[in-house]
mmCIF file of C-alpha atoms in Angstrom:
data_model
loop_
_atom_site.group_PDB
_atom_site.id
_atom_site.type_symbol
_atom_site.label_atom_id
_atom_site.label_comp_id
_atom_site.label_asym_id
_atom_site.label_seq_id
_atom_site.Cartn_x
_atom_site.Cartn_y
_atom_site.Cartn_z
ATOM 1 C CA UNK A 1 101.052 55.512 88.905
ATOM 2 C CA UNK A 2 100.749 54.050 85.396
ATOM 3 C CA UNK A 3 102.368 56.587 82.582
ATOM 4 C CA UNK A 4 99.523 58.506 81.568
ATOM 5 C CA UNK A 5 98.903 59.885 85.321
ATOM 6 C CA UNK A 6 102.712 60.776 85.471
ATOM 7 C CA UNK A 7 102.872 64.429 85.863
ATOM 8 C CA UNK A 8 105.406 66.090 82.466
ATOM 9 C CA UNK A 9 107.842 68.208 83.138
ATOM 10 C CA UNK A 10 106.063 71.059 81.372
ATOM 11 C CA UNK A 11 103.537 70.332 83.824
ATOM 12 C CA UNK A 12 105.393 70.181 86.396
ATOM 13 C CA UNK A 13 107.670 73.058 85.603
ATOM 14 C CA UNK A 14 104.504 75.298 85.161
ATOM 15 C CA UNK A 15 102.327 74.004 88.594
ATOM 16 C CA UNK A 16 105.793 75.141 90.102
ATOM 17 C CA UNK A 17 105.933 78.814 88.173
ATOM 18 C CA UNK A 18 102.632 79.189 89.100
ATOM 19 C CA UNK A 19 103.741 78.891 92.461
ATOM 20 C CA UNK A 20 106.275 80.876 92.946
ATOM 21 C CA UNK A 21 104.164 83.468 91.114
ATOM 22 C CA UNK A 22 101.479 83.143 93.989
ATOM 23 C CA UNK A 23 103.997 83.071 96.887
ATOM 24 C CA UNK A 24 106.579 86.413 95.420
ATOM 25 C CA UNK A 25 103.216 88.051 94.629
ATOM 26 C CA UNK A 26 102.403 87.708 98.550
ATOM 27 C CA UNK A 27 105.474 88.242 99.318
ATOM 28 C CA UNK A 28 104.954 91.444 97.584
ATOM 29 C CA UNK A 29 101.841 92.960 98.773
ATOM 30 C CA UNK A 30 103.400 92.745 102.079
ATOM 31 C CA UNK A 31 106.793 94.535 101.569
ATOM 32 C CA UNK A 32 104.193 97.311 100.004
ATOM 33 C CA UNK A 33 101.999 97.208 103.171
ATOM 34 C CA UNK A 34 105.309 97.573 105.491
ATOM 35 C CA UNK A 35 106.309 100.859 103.218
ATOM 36 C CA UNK A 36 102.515 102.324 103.295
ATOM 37 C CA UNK A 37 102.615 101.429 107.234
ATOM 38 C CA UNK A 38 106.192 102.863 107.768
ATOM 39 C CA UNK A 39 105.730 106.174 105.622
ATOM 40 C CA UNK A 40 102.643 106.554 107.779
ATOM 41 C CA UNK A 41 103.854 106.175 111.119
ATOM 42 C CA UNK A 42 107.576 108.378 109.769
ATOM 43 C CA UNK A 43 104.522 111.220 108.942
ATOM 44 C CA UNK A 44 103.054 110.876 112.511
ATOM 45 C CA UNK A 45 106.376 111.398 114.035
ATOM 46 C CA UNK A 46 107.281 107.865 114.888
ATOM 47 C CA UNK A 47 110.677 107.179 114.237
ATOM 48 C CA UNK A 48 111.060 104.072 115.582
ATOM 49 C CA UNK A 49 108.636 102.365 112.530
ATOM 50 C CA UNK A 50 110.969 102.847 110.274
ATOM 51 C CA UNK A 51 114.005 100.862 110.890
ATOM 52 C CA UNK A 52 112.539 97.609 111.141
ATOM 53 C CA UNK A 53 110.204 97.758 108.030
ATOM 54 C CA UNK A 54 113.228 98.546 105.908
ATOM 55 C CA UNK A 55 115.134 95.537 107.440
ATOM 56 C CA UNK A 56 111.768 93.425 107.361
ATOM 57 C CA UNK A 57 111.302 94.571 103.632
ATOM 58 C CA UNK A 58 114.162 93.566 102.890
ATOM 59 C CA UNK A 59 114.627 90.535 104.124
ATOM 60 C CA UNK A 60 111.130 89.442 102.139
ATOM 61 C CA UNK A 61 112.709 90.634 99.304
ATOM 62 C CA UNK A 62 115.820 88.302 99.696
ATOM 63 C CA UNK A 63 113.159 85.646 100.343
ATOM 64 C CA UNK A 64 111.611 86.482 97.486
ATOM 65 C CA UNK A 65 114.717 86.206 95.229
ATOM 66 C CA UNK A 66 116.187 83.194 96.956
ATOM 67 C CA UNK A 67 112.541 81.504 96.334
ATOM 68 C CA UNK A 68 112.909 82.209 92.207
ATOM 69 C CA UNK A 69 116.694 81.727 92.051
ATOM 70 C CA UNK A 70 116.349 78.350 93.504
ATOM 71 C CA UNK A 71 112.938 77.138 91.750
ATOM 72 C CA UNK A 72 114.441 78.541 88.346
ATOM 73 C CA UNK A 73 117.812 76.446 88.863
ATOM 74 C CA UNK A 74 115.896 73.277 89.417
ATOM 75 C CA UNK A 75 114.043 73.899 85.905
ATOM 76 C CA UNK A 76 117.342 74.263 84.144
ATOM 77 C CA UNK A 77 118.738 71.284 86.063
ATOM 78 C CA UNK A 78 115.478 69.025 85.531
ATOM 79 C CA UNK B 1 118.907 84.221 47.785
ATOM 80 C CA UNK B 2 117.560 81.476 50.048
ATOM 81 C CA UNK B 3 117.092 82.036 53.672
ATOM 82 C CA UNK B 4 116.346 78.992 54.618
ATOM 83 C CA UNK B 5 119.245 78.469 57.402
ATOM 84 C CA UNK B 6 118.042 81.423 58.947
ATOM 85 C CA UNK B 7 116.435 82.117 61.917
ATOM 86 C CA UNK B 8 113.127 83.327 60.802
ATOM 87 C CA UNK B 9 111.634 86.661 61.906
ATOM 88 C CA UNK B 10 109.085 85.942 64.119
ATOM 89 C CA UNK B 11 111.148 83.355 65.757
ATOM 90 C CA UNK B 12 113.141 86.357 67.163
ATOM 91 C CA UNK B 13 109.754 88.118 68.619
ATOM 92 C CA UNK B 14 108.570 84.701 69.640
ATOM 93 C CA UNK B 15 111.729 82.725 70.992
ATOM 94 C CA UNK B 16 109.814 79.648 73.094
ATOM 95 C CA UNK B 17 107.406 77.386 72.036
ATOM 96 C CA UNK B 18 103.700 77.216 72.335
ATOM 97 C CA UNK B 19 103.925 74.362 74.673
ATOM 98 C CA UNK B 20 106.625 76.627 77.037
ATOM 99 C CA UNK B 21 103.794 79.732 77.475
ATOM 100 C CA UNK B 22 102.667 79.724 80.475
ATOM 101 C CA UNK B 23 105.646 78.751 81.781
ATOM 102 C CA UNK B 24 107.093 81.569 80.422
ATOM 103 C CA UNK B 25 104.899 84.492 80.924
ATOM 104 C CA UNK B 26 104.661 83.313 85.015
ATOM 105 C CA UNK B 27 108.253 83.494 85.227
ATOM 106 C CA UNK B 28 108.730 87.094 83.668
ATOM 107 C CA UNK B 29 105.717 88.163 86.170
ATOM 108 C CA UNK B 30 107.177 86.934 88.818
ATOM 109 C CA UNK B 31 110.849 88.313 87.813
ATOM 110 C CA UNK B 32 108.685 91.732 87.510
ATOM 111 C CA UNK B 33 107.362 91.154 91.216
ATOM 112 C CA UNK B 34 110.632 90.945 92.115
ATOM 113 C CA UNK B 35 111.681 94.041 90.419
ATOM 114 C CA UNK B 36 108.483 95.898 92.434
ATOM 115 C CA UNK B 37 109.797 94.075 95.557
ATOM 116 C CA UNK B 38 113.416 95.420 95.387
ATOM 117 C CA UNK B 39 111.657 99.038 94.722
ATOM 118 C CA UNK B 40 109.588 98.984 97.195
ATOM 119 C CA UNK B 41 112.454 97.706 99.893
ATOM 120 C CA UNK B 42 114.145 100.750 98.455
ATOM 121 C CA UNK B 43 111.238 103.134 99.346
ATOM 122 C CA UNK B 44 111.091 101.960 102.850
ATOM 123 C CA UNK B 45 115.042 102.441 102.849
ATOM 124 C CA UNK B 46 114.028 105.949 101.806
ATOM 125 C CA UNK B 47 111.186 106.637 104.715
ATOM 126 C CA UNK B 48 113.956 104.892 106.836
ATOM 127 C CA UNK B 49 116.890 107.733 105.687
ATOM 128 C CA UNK B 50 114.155 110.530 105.726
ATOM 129 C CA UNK B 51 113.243 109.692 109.539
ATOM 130 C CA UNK B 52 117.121 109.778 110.463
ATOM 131 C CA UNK B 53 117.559 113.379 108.895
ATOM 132 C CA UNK B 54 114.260 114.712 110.646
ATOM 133 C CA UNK B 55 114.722 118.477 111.400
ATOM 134 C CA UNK B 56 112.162 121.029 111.374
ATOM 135 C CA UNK B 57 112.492 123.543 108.657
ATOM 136 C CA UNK B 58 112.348 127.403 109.805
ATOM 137 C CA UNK B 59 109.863 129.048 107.816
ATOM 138 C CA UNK B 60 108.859 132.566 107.577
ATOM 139 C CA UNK B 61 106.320 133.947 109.989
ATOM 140 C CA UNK B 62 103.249 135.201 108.248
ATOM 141 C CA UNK B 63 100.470 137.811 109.717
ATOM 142 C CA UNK B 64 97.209 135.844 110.047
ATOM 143 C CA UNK B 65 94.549 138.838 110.579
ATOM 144 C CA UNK B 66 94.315 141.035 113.707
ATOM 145 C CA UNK B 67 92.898 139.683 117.096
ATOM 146 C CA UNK B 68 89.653 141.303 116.588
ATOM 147 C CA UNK B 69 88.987 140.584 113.284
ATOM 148 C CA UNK B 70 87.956 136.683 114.340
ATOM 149 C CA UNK B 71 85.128 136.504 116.510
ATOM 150 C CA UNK B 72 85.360 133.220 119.180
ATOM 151 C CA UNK B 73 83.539 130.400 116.988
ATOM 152 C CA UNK B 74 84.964 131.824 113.844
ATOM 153 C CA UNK B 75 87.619 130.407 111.216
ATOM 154 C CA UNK B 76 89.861 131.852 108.572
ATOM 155 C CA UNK B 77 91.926 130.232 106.189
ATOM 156 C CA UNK B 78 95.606 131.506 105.601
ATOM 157 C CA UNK B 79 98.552 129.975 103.741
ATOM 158 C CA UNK B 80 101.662 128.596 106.167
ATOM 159 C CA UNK B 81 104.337 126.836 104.942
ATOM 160 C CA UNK B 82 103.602 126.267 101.093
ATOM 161 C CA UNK B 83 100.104 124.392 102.530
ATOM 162 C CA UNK B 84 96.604 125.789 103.424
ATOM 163 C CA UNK B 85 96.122 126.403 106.977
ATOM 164 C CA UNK B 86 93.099 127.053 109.217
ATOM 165 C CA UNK B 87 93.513 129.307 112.140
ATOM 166 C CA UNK B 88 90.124 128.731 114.500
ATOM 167 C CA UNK B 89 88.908 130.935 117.397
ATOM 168 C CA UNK B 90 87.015 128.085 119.845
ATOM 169 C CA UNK B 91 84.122 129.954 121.673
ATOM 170 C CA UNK B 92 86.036 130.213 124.727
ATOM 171 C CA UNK B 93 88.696 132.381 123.217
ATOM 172 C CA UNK B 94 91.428 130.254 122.621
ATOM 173 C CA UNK B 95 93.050 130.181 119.659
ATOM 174 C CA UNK B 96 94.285 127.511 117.298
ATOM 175 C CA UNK B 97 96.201 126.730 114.070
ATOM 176 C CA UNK B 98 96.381 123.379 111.484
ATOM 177 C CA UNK B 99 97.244 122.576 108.538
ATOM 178 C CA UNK B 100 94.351 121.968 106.127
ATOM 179 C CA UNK B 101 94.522 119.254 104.077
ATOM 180 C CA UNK B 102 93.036 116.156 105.796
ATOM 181 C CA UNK B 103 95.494 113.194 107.089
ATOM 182 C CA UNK B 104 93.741 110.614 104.917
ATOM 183 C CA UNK B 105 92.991 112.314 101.110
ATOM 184 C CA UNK B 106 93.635 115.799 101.364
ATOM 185 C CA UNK B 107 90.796 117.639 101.003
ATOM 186 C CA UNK B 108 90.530 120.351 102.764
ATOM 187 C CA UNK B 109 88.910 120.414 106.081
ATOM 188 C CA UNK B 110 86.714 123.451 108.257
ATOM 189 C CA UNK B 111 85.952 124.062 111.221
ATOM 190 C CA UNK B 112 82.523 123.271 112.527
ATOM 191 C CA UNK B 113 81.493 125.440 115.969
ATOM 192 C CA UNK B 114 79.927 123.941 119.184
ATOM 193 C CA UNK B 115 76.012 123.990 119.097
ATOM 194 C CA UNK B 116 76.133 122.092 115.400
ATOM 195 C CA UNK B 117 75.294 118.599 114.913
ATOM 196 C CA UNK B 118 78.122 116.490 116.142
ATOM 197 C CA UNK B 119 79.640 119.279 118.196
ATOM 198 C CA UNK B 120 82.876 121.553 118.267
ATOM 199 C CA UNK B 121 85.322 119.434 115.699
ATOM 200 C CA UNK B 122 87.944 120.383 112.391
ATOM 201 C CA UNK B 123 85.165 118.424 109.487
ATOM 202 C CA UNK B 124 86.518 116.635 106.497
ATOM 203 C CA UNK B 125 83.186 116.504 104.109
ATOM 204 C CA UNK B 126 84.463 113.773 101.830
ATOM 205 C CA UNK B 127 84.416 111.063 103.797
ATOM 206 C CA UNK B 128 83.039 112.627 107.223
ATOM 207 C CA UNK B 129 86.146 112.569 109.032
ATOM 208 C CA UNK B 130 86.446 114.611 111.911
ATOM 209 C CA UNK B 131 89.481 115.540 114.073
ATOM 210 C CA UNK B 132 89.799 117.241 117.927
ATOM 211 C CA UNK B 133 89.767 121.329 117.638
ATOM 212 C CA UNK B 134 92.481 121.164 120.432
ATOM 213 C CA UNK B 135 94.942 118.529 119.370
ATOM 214 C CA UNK B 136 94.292 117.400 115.922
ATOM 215 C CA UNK B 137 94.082 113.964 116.524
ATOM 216 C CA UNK B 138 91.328 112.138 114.028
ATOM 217 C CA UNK B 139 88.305 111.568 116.279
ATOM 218 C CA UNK B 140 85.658 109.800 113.516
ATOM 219 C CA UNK B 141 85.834 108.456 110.170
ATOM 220 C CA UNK B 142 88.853 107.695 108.381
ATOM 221 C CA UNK B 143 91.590 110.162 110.037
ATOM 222 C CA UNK B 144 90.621 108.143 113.257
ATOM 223 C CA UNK B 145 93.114 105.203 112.404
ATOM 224 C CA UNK B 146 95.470 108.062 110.950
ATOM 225 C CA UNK B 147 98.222 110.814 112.217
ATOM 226 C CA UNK B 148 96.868 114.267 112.974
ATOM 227 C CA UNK B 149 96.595 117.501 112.056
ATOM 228 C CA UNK B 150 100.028 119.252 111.822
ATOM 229 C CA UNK B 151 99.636 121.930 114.285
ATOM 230 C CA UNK B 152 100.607 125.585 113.622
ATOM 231 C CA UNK B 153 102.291 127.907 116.612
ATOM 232 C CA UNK B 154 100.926 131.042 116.728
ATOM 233 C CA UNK B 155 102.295 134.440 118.372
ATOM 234 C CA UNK B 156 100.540 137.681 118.997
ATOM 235 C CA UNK B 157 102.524 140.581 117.662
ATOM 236 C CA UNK B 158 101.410 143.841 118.534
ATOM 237 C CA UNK B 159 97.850 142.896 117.948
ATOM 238 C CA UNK B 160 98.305 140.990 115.635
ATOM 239 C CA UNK B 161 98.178 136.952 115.091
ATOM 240 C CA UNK B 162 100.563 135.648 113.678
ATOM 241 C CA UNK B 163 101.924 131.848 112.463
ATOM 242 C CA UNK B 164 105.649 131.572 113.828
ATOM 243 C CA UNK B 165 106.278 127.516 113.076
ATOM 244 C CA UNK B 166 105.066 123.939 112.961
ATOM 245 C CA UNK B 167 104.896 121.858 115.757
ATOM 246 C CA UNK B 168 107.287 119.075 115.258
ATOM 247 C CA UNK B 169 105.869 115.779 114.052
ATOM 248 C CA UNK B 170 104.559 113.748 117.398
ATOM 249 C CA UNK B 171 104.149 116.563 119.385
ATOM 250 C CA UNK B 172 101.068 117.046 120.382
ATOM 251 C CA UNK B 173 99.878 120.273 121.939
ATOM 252 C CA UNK B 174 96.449 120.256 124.297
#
């Protein structure tokens, strides 16, 4: 890889924003689909929805956040 | 005065550099997702809490009409529990009660006889849904893939009809 093909670090550091961008904003869309599913099912009387969306939504959600903490600490370190 | 050592206005609405961008701006989106994300975790912790304290509500009894004044095949629309309610007469006599408002948009839905196109069903005419007269449950269109009409009990008081309680959520009657 001669210089001129070596990726930047502005390059590199925004391929890997846009990233993380794609995968929290999948991430996302399925913690909403879990509450729309969940609220649903609660309305039709099915309790037992419920619990495991939450715990299932939340556990994305620490994905989510452990995904960005740990891309955003290699940008500071880099 | 010279304000040369300062930090220049626009520096303080503009803090990175051109080059940084779209760095930037895809980092505060995605710090935004997450915000969204820990919302709606919080939401389904809501529908989670609101499932858990499930108890059905006693609400005052109102007088529908009298048992002669709907004909078998007939429909009239009352008011039960703060929502619009149907109470239906199906040809053979029996009589039934939902609440109105369709499972999928809330409009309101009607009750369309035996002998019509399609046959005996509740109609919604927004987007042709159509639930059972006897249980509720969504037979065509969207309500199909949804929960079903909230059923109303119904007592007959000296002659009178009249709308006692809901049916709790699950239960379903026929």
């Amino acid at each position: 890889m001669t210089p001129a093909e070596r990726p930047t670090a502005r390059g590199t550091g925004v391929a890997a924003a846009g990233a993380s961008l794609a995968i929290v904003a999948t991430l996302v869309g399925m913690q909403y689909w879990l509450l729309t599913a969940a609220l649903e099912a609660s309305m039709a009387g099915e309790a037992g929805v419920a619990l495991p969306a939450f715990l299932a939504s939340g556990a994305i959600l620490a994905m989510a956040a452990g995904l960005v903490w740990t891309i955003e600490r290699i940008q500071r370190a880099s | 005065v010279s304000h040369r050592d300062e930090t220049p206005k626009w520096r303080e609405d503009f803090p990175y550099d051109a080059g940084e961008d779209e760095a930037v701006t895809r980092r505060d989106l995605t710090r935004f997702l997450l915000v969204a994300g820990t919302g709606l975790a919080a939401g389904s912790g809501w529908v989670w809490a609101r499932s858990r304290m499930r108890g059905e509500r006693a609400w005052p009894a109102v007088d529908v009409c009298g048992e002669g004044e709907i004909a078998p095949g007939a429909s009239r629309g009352f008011e039960f529990a703060g929502e619009p309610a149907l109470l239906v007469r199906r040809p053979a006599g029996e009589l039934v009660a939902f609440q109105r408002k369709c499972t999928h948009l809330a409009c309101p839905v009607t009750y369309r006889p035996a002998g019509d196109e399609g046959g005996e069903a509740l109609v919604c005419h927004c987007h042709h849904g159509r639930f059972d007269v006897g249980t509720g449950r969504g037979l065509a269109g969207p309500p199909r893939s949804l929960r079903p009409l909230r059923r109303i009990q119904l007592e007959r008081r000296d002659g009178r009809i009249v709308a006692i309680g809901l049916v709790p959520r699950g239960e379903v009657v026929g």
